[in-house]
Amino acid sequence: MQRLTIAPEQLTPPHIHLTTAQHHYLCRVLRLRVGDRFIAMDGGGHWWLAALTEAPLQAVVLEAMHAHNELPRPVILLIAMPKGGGMDDLLPQVTELGVAEIVPVVSDRTLLKPSPQKVERWQRIVREAAEQSERQHIPIVHPPQPLMDALKRWRGEASPMSDATDCLPPTSPASCYICTERGVSRHLLGVLLTQHSATPAAPIVIATGPEGGWTEAEVAGAIALGFQPVTLGRRILRAVTAPVVALSLVTAVLEQD
Ligand code: SAH
């Protein structure tokens, strides 16, 4: 069934007030007619079975729906922005895998200088991917920020997280990892397997570097702030591949039973 994201203020039960663009999408693009059903979701964990009505720009809620396919721990990815269209490629993939928040970071070797329009575009890409993969939460794309600021904000202390994290007590300290392609670190899989049962609800924060890799000072700075260095295997992964691999390992551990 087709999905549509609405803003909370568009719902005055039992009515949903559609914007012209949403109406156009439902009626012209998806070719729904009066009485046809679709799923309306607010991106914050609520969704409803709805149907188009005869009234202009209006739909009616038939029933609230309950589904839960979000990860039990919120995962926040700090991604040193790859150049070119790298973010466009990786954002749908990490959204499909269940990321809660994406923090694009500018590191010493980051080449991309994104415009504000880029960030809006990224949020749109993420919303569409979330709808497609039937997520209840639409991941948040934060504004790009310097690496050190992001590391400090998301380090393993009790930190204010988004409301996408309603499954955890606000005081859970995050488990923080930095993926390092060289040097001897433990594998992320082994680390997660040993640590997960001790912190079953805490956020997981993972930082991945740009094409040129992290500088030594960046890795040292992250470790000083409480980030544990981890490897994703013996081969060097591309900057667009590493976040996807890291998140796949997380989902496997969190959903293994
Ligand atoms: N050009 C760099 C590689 C950068 S790879 C070099 O040759 O050293 C881009 C980022 O992906 C890295 O900073 C790291 O965060 C992540 N990454 C790639 N391969 C990895 C691996 N095997 N283990 C952990 N992280 C990896």
Short mmCIF file of C-alpha atoms and ligand atoms in Angstrom, two decimals:
data_model
loop_
_atom_site.label_atom_id
_atom_site.label_comp_id
_atom_site.label_asym_id
_atom_site.label_seq_id
_atom_site.Cartn_x
_atom_site.Cartn_y
_atom_site.Cartn_z
CA MET A 1 0.00 0.00 0.00
CA GLN A 2 1.19 3.53 -0.78
CA ARG A 3 2.63 5.59 2.03
CA LEU A 4 2.47 9.31 2.59
CA THR A 5 4.25 11.33 5.25
CA ILE A 6 2.14 14.04 6.85
CA ALA A 7 2.95 16.72 9.42
CA PRO A 8 1.21 16.20 12.79
CA GLU A 9 -0.83 19.39 12.34
CA GLN A 10 -2.41 17.99 9.17
CA LEU A 11 -4.35 15.51 11.27
CA THR A 12 -7.58 16.57 13.00
CA PRO A 13 -9.16 13.19 13.67
CA PRO A 14 -10.77 11.72 11.77
CA HIS A 15 -9.66 14.05 8.97
CA ILE A 16 -6.34 14.47 7.27
CA HIS A 17 -5.90 17.78 5.47
CA LEU A 18 -3.72 17.21 2.44
CA THR A 19 -1.47 19.79 0.85
CA THR A 20 -1.93 20.43 -2.86
CA ALA A 21 1.35 18.64 -3.53
CA GLN A 22 0.28 15.58 -1.52
CA HIS A 23 -3.11 15.52 -3.24
CA HIS A 24 -1.42 15.75 -6.60
CA TYR A 25 0.91 12.89 -5.62
CA LEU A 26 -1.93 10.64 -4.48
CA CYS A 27 -4.37 11.40 -7.29
CA ARG A 28 -2.15 12.13 -10.29
CA VAL A 29 1.04 10.24 -9.63
CA LEU A 30 -0.35 7.22 -7.77
CA ARG A 31 -3.78 7.50 -9.46
CA LEU A 32 -5.79 6.88 -6.32
CA ARG A 33 -9.52 7.65 -6.47
CA VAL A 34 -12.07 8.60 -3.83
CA GLY A 35 -12.36 5.69 -1.37
CA ASP A 36 -8.92 4.29 -2.19
CA ARG A 37 -6.75 3.56 0.82
CA PHE A 38 -3.23 4.60 1.66
CA ILE A 39 -1.04 4.75 4.75
CA ALA A 40 -0.40 8.12 6.36
CA MET A 41 2.59 8.36 8.67
CA ASP A 42 3.94 11.22 10.73
CA GLY A 43 7.54 10.05 10.71
CA GLY A 44 7.52 10.04 14.50
CA GLY A 45 6.27 6.50 14.95
CA HIS A 46 2.55 6.87 14.25
CA TRP A 47 0.71 5.69 11.19
CA TRP A 48 -2.84 5.35 10.08
CA LEU A 49 -4.83 3.55 7.44
CA ALA A 50 -6.58 6.35 5.55
CA ALA A 51 -8.84 6.77 2.53
CA LEU A 52 -9.37 9.61 0.09
CA THR A 53 -12.71 11.39 0.49
CA GLU A 54 -14.80 13.47 -1.90
CA ALA A 55 -14.04 16.68 -0.03
CA PRO A 56 -11.23 18.55 -1.74
CA LEU A 57 -7.79 18.00 -0.24
CA GLN A 58 -9.11 15.68 2.40
CA ALA A 59 -8.66 12.10 3.54
CA VAL A 60 -10.22 10.24 6.44
CA VAL A 61 -8.52 8.03 9.01
CA LEU A 62 -9.97 4.51 9.03
CA GLU A 63 -7.82 3.11 11.82
CA ALA A 64 -4.56 3.63 13.65
CA MET A 65 -1.97 1.04 12.72
CA HIS A 66 0.55 -0.59 14.97
CA ALA A 67 3.82 -1.86 13.65
CA HIS A 68 7.25 -2.02 15.02
CA ASN A 69 10.25 -2.58 12.87
CA GLU A 70 12.65 -0.05 14.33
CA LEU A 71 15.93 -1.18 15.86
CA PRO A 72 15.80 -1.61 19.66
CA ARG A 73 18.72 0.81 20.08
CA PRO A 74 18.96 4.09 18.18
CA VAL A 75 21.98 4.15 15.87
CA ILE A 76 23.58 7.49 15.07
CA LEU A 77 26.06 7.60 12.20
CA LEU A 78 28.70 10.32 12.09
CA ILE A 79 29.70 10.23 8.44
CA ALA A 80 32.64 12.22 7.05
CA MET A 81 30.96 13.31 3.84
CA PRO A 82 32.24 11.45 0.78
CA LYS A 83 32.80 13.57 -2.30
CA GLY A 84 30.52 13.75 -5.35
CA GLY A 85 27.16 12.06 -4.93
CA GLY A 86 28.43 9.73 -2.21
CA MET A 87 25.88 10.86 0.37
CA ASP A 88 23.04 10.40 -2.14
CA ASP A 89 24.18 6.80 -2.60
CA LEU A 90 24.62 5.84 1.01
CA LEU A 91 21.66 7.62 2.62
CA PRO A 92 18.93 5.32 1.24
CA GLN A 93 20.99 2.29 2.23
CA VAL A 94 21.58 3.31 5.84
CA THR A 95 17.92 4.33 6.07
CA GLU A 96 16.83 0.89 4.85
CA LEU A 97 19.08 -0.64 7.49
CA GLY A 98 17.46 1.34 10.31
CA VAL A 99 19.68 4.36 11.14
CA ALA A 100 18.05 6.85 13.56
CA GLU A 101 20.19 9.93 12.94
CA ILE A 102 22.80 10.92 10.39
CA VAL A 103 25.38 13.54 11.23
CA PRO A 104 27.38 14.63 8.15
CA VAL A 105 30.78 15.69 9.44
CA VAL A 106 33.58 17.79 8.04
CA SER A 107 36.94 16.23 8.85
CA ASP A 108 40.47 17.35 7.94
CA ARG A 109 40.38 15.42 4.66
CA THR A 110 36.74 16.04 3.74
CA LEU A 111 36.50 17.59 0.30
CA LEU A 112 32.74 18.17 0.00
CA LYS A 113 31.31 21.59 0.90
CA PRO A 114 27.55 20.99 0.89
CA SER A 115 25.05 23.79 0.27
CA PRO A 116 21.92 24.16 2.45
CA GLN A 117 19.91 22.81 -0.50
CA LYS A 118 21.97 19.63 -0.36
CA VAL A 119 20.92 19.02 3.23
CA GLU A 120 17.25 19.50 2.30
CA ARG A 121 17.75 17.07 -0.55
CA TRP A 122 19.34 14.53 1.80
CA GLN A 123 16.41 14.77 4.20
CA ARG A 124 14.05 14.17 1.26
CA ILE A 125 16.04 11.14 0.09
CA VAL A 126 15.93 9.73 3.61
CA ARG A 127 12.18 10.31 3.94
CA GLU A 128 11.45 8.51 0.69
CA ALA A 129 13.68 5.58 1.65
CA ALA A 130 12.00 5.36 5.09
CA GLU A 131 8.56 5.24 3.47
CA GLN A 132 9.70 2.55 1.06
CA SER A 133 11.22 0.33 3.68
CA GLU A 134 8.15 0.71 5.93
CA ARG A 135 9.92 2.43 8.79
CA GLN A 136 7.93 4.16 11.50
CA HIS A 137 10.64 6.73 12.13
CA ILE A 138 12.12 9.00 9.54
CA PRO A 139 15.82 9.36 10.29
CA ILE A 140 17.04 12.86 11.10
CA VAL A 141 19.72 14.38 8.88
CA HIS A 142 21.60 16.94 10.97
CA PRO A 143 23.32 19.97 9.46
CA PRO A 144 26.96 19.24 8.55
CA GLN A 145 29.31 20.05 11.42
CA PRO A 146 33.02 19.89 12.25
CA LEU A 147 34.14 16.44 13.38
CA MET A 148 35.21 17.52 16.87
CA ASP A 149 31.87 19.22 17.57
CA ALA A 150 30.01 16.09 16.51
CA LEU A 151 32.25 13.79 18.55
CA LYS A 152 31.75 15.95 21.63
CA ARG A 153 28.00 16.16 21.21
CA TRP A 154 27.50 12.43 20.69
CA ARG A 155 30.22 10.96 22.89
CA GLY A 156 29.41 8.25 25.42
CA GLU A 157 27.75 10.41 27.97
CA ALA A 158 24.09 10.81 28.63
CA SER A 159 23.18 13.07 25.74
CA PRO A 160 19.92 14.56 24.53
CA MET A 161 18.83 12.39 21.65
CA SER A 162 15.98 12.86 19.23
CA ASP A 163 12.47 11.76 19.94
CA ALA A 164 13.17 8.90 17.53
CA THR A 165 14.65 7.24 20.58
CA ASP A 166 11.57 6.73 22.67
CA CYS A 167 12.71 3.23 23.61
CA LEU A 168 15.51 4.35 25.89
CA PRO A 169 15.72 6.13 29.19
CA PRO A 170 17.15 9.63 28.66
CA THR A 171 20.16 8.90 30.80
CA SER A 172 21.56 5.91 28.86
CA PRO A 173 25.15 6.63 27.93
CA ALA A 174 25.87 5.96 24.28
CA SER A 175 28.28 3.27 23.05
CA CYS A 176 30.65 5.10 20.70
CA TYR A 177 32.89 3.65 18.01
CA ILE A 178 35.23 5.10 15.40
CA CYS A 179 35.99 2.94 12.37
CA THR A 180 39.70 2.97 11.62
CA GLU A 181 41.00 1.30 8.49
CA ARG A 182 44.58 0.82 9.63
CA GLY A 183 46.16 -0.28 12.87
CA VAL A 184 45.09 -3.05 15.17
CA SER A 185 41.63 -2.59 16.58
CA ARG A 186 39.01 -5.11 17.59
CA HIS A 187 36.39 -6.02 15.03
CA LEU A 188 33.12 -4.14 15.47
CA LEU A 189 31.20 -7.43 15.44
CA GLY A 190 33.12 -8.89 18.37
CA VAL A 191 32.86 -5.66 20.32
CA LEU A 192 29.10 -5.45 19.81
CA LEU A 193 28.58 -9.08 20.74
CA THR A 194 30.38 -8.64 24.05
CA GLN A 195 28.96 -5.21 24.91
CA HIS A 196 25.36 -5.39 23.69
CA SER A 197 23.90 -7.41 26.55
CA ALA A 198 25.35 -4.96 29.11
CA THR A 199 23.78 -1.90 27.44
CA PRO A 200 20.70 -3.21 25.63
CA ALA A 201 18.99 0.17 25.20
CA ALA A 202 21.82 2.68 24.91
CA PRO A 203 22.31 4.58 21.65
CA ILE A 204 25.08 3.35 19.38
CA VAL A 205 27.21 6.04 17.73
CA ILE A 206 29.55 5.10 14.88
CA ALA A 207 31.94 7.44 13.04
CA THR A 208 33.30 6.64 9.56
CA GLY A 209 35.94 8.62 7.69
CA PRO A 210 36.30 10.24 4.25
CA GLU A 211 38.10 8.90 1.14
CA GLY A 212 41.45 10.08 2.45
CA GLY A 213 40.87 8.48 5.84
CA TRP A 214 41.12 10.07 9.29
CA THR A 215 44.25 11.88 10.40
CA GLU A 216 46.08 10.42 13.39
CA ALA A 217 45.10 13.46 15.44
CA GLU A 218 41.42 12.90 14.65
CA VAL A 219 41.53 9.27 15.78
CA ALA A 220 43.44 10.24 18.94
CA GLY A 221 40.91 13.02 19.63
CA ALA A 222 37.99 10.63 19.21
CA ILE A 223 39.57 8.06 21.53
CA ALA A 224 40.18 10.77 24.12
CA LEU A 225 36.46 11.59 23.98
CA GLY A 226 35.46 7.98 24.63
CA PHE A 227 35.17 6.55 21.11
CA GLN A 228 36.47 3.00 20.83
CA PRO A 229 38.46 2.32 17.62
CA VAL A 230 37.13 -0.65 15.67
CA THR A 231 37.91 -2.43 12.41
CA LEU A 232 35.42 -3.66 9.82
CA GLY A 233 37.79 -6.29 8.39
CA ARG A 234 41.16 -6.50 6.68
CA ARG A 235 40.29 -4.81 3.41
CA ILE A 236 40.02 -1.04 2.91
CA LEU A 237 36.38 -0.13 2.28
CA ARG A 238 35.29 2.95 0.38
CA ALA A 239 33.93 5.86 2.39
CA VAL A 240 30.44 5.09 1.02
CA THR A 241 30.70 1.41 1.91
CA ALA A 242 31.98 1.62 5.50
CA PRO A 243 28.78 3.10 7.07
CA VAL A 244 26.66 0.45 5.34
CA VAL A 245 28.88 -2.39 6.56
CA ALA A 246 29.03 -1.01 10.10
CA LEU A 247 25.25 -0.66 10.26
CA SER A 248 24.71 -4.15 8.84
CA LEU A 249 26.80 -5.58 11.66
CA VAL A 250 24.79 -3.60 14.21
CA THR A 251 21.44 -4.77 12.85
CA ALA A 252 22.63 -8.38 12.83
CA VAL A 253 23.63 -8.22 16.48
CA LEU A 254 20.55 -6.30 17.64
CA GLU A 255 18.11 -8.50 15.73
CA GLN A 256 19.80 -11.87 16.02
CA ASP A 257 16.99 -13.42 18.00
N1 SAH B 1 42.34 6.27 1.91
C1 SAH B 1 42.34 5.68 3.19
C2 SAH B 1 41.12 4.80 3.36
C3 SAH B 1 39.89 5.55 3.73
S1 SAH B 1 38.51 4.51 3.78
C4 SAH B 1 43.56 4.83 3.36
O1 SAH B 1 44.02 4.30 2.38
O2 SAH B 1 43.99 4.70 4.49
C5 SAH B 1 37.27 5.58 4.39
C6 SAH B 1 36.79 5.32 5.80
O3 SAH B 1 36.07 4.10 5.84
C7 SAH B 1 37.86 5.17 6.83
O4 SAH B 1 38.28 6.40 7.38
C8 SAH B 1 37.20 4.30 7.90
O5 SAH B 1 36.42 5.08 8.79
C9 SAH B 1 36.31 3.43 7.06
N2 SAH B 1 36.94 2.14 6.74
C10 SAH B 1 37.30 1.68 5.53
N3 SAH B 1 37.78 0.43 5.61
C11 SAH B 1 37.74 0.09 6.91
C12 SAH B 1 38.08 -1.08 7.64
N4 SAH B 1 38.59 -2.15 7.05
N5 SAH B 1 37.86 -1.07 8.97
C13 SAH B 1 37.33 0.01 9.61
N6 SAH B 1 37.01 1.13 8.96
C14 SAH B 1 37.18 1.18 7.64
#
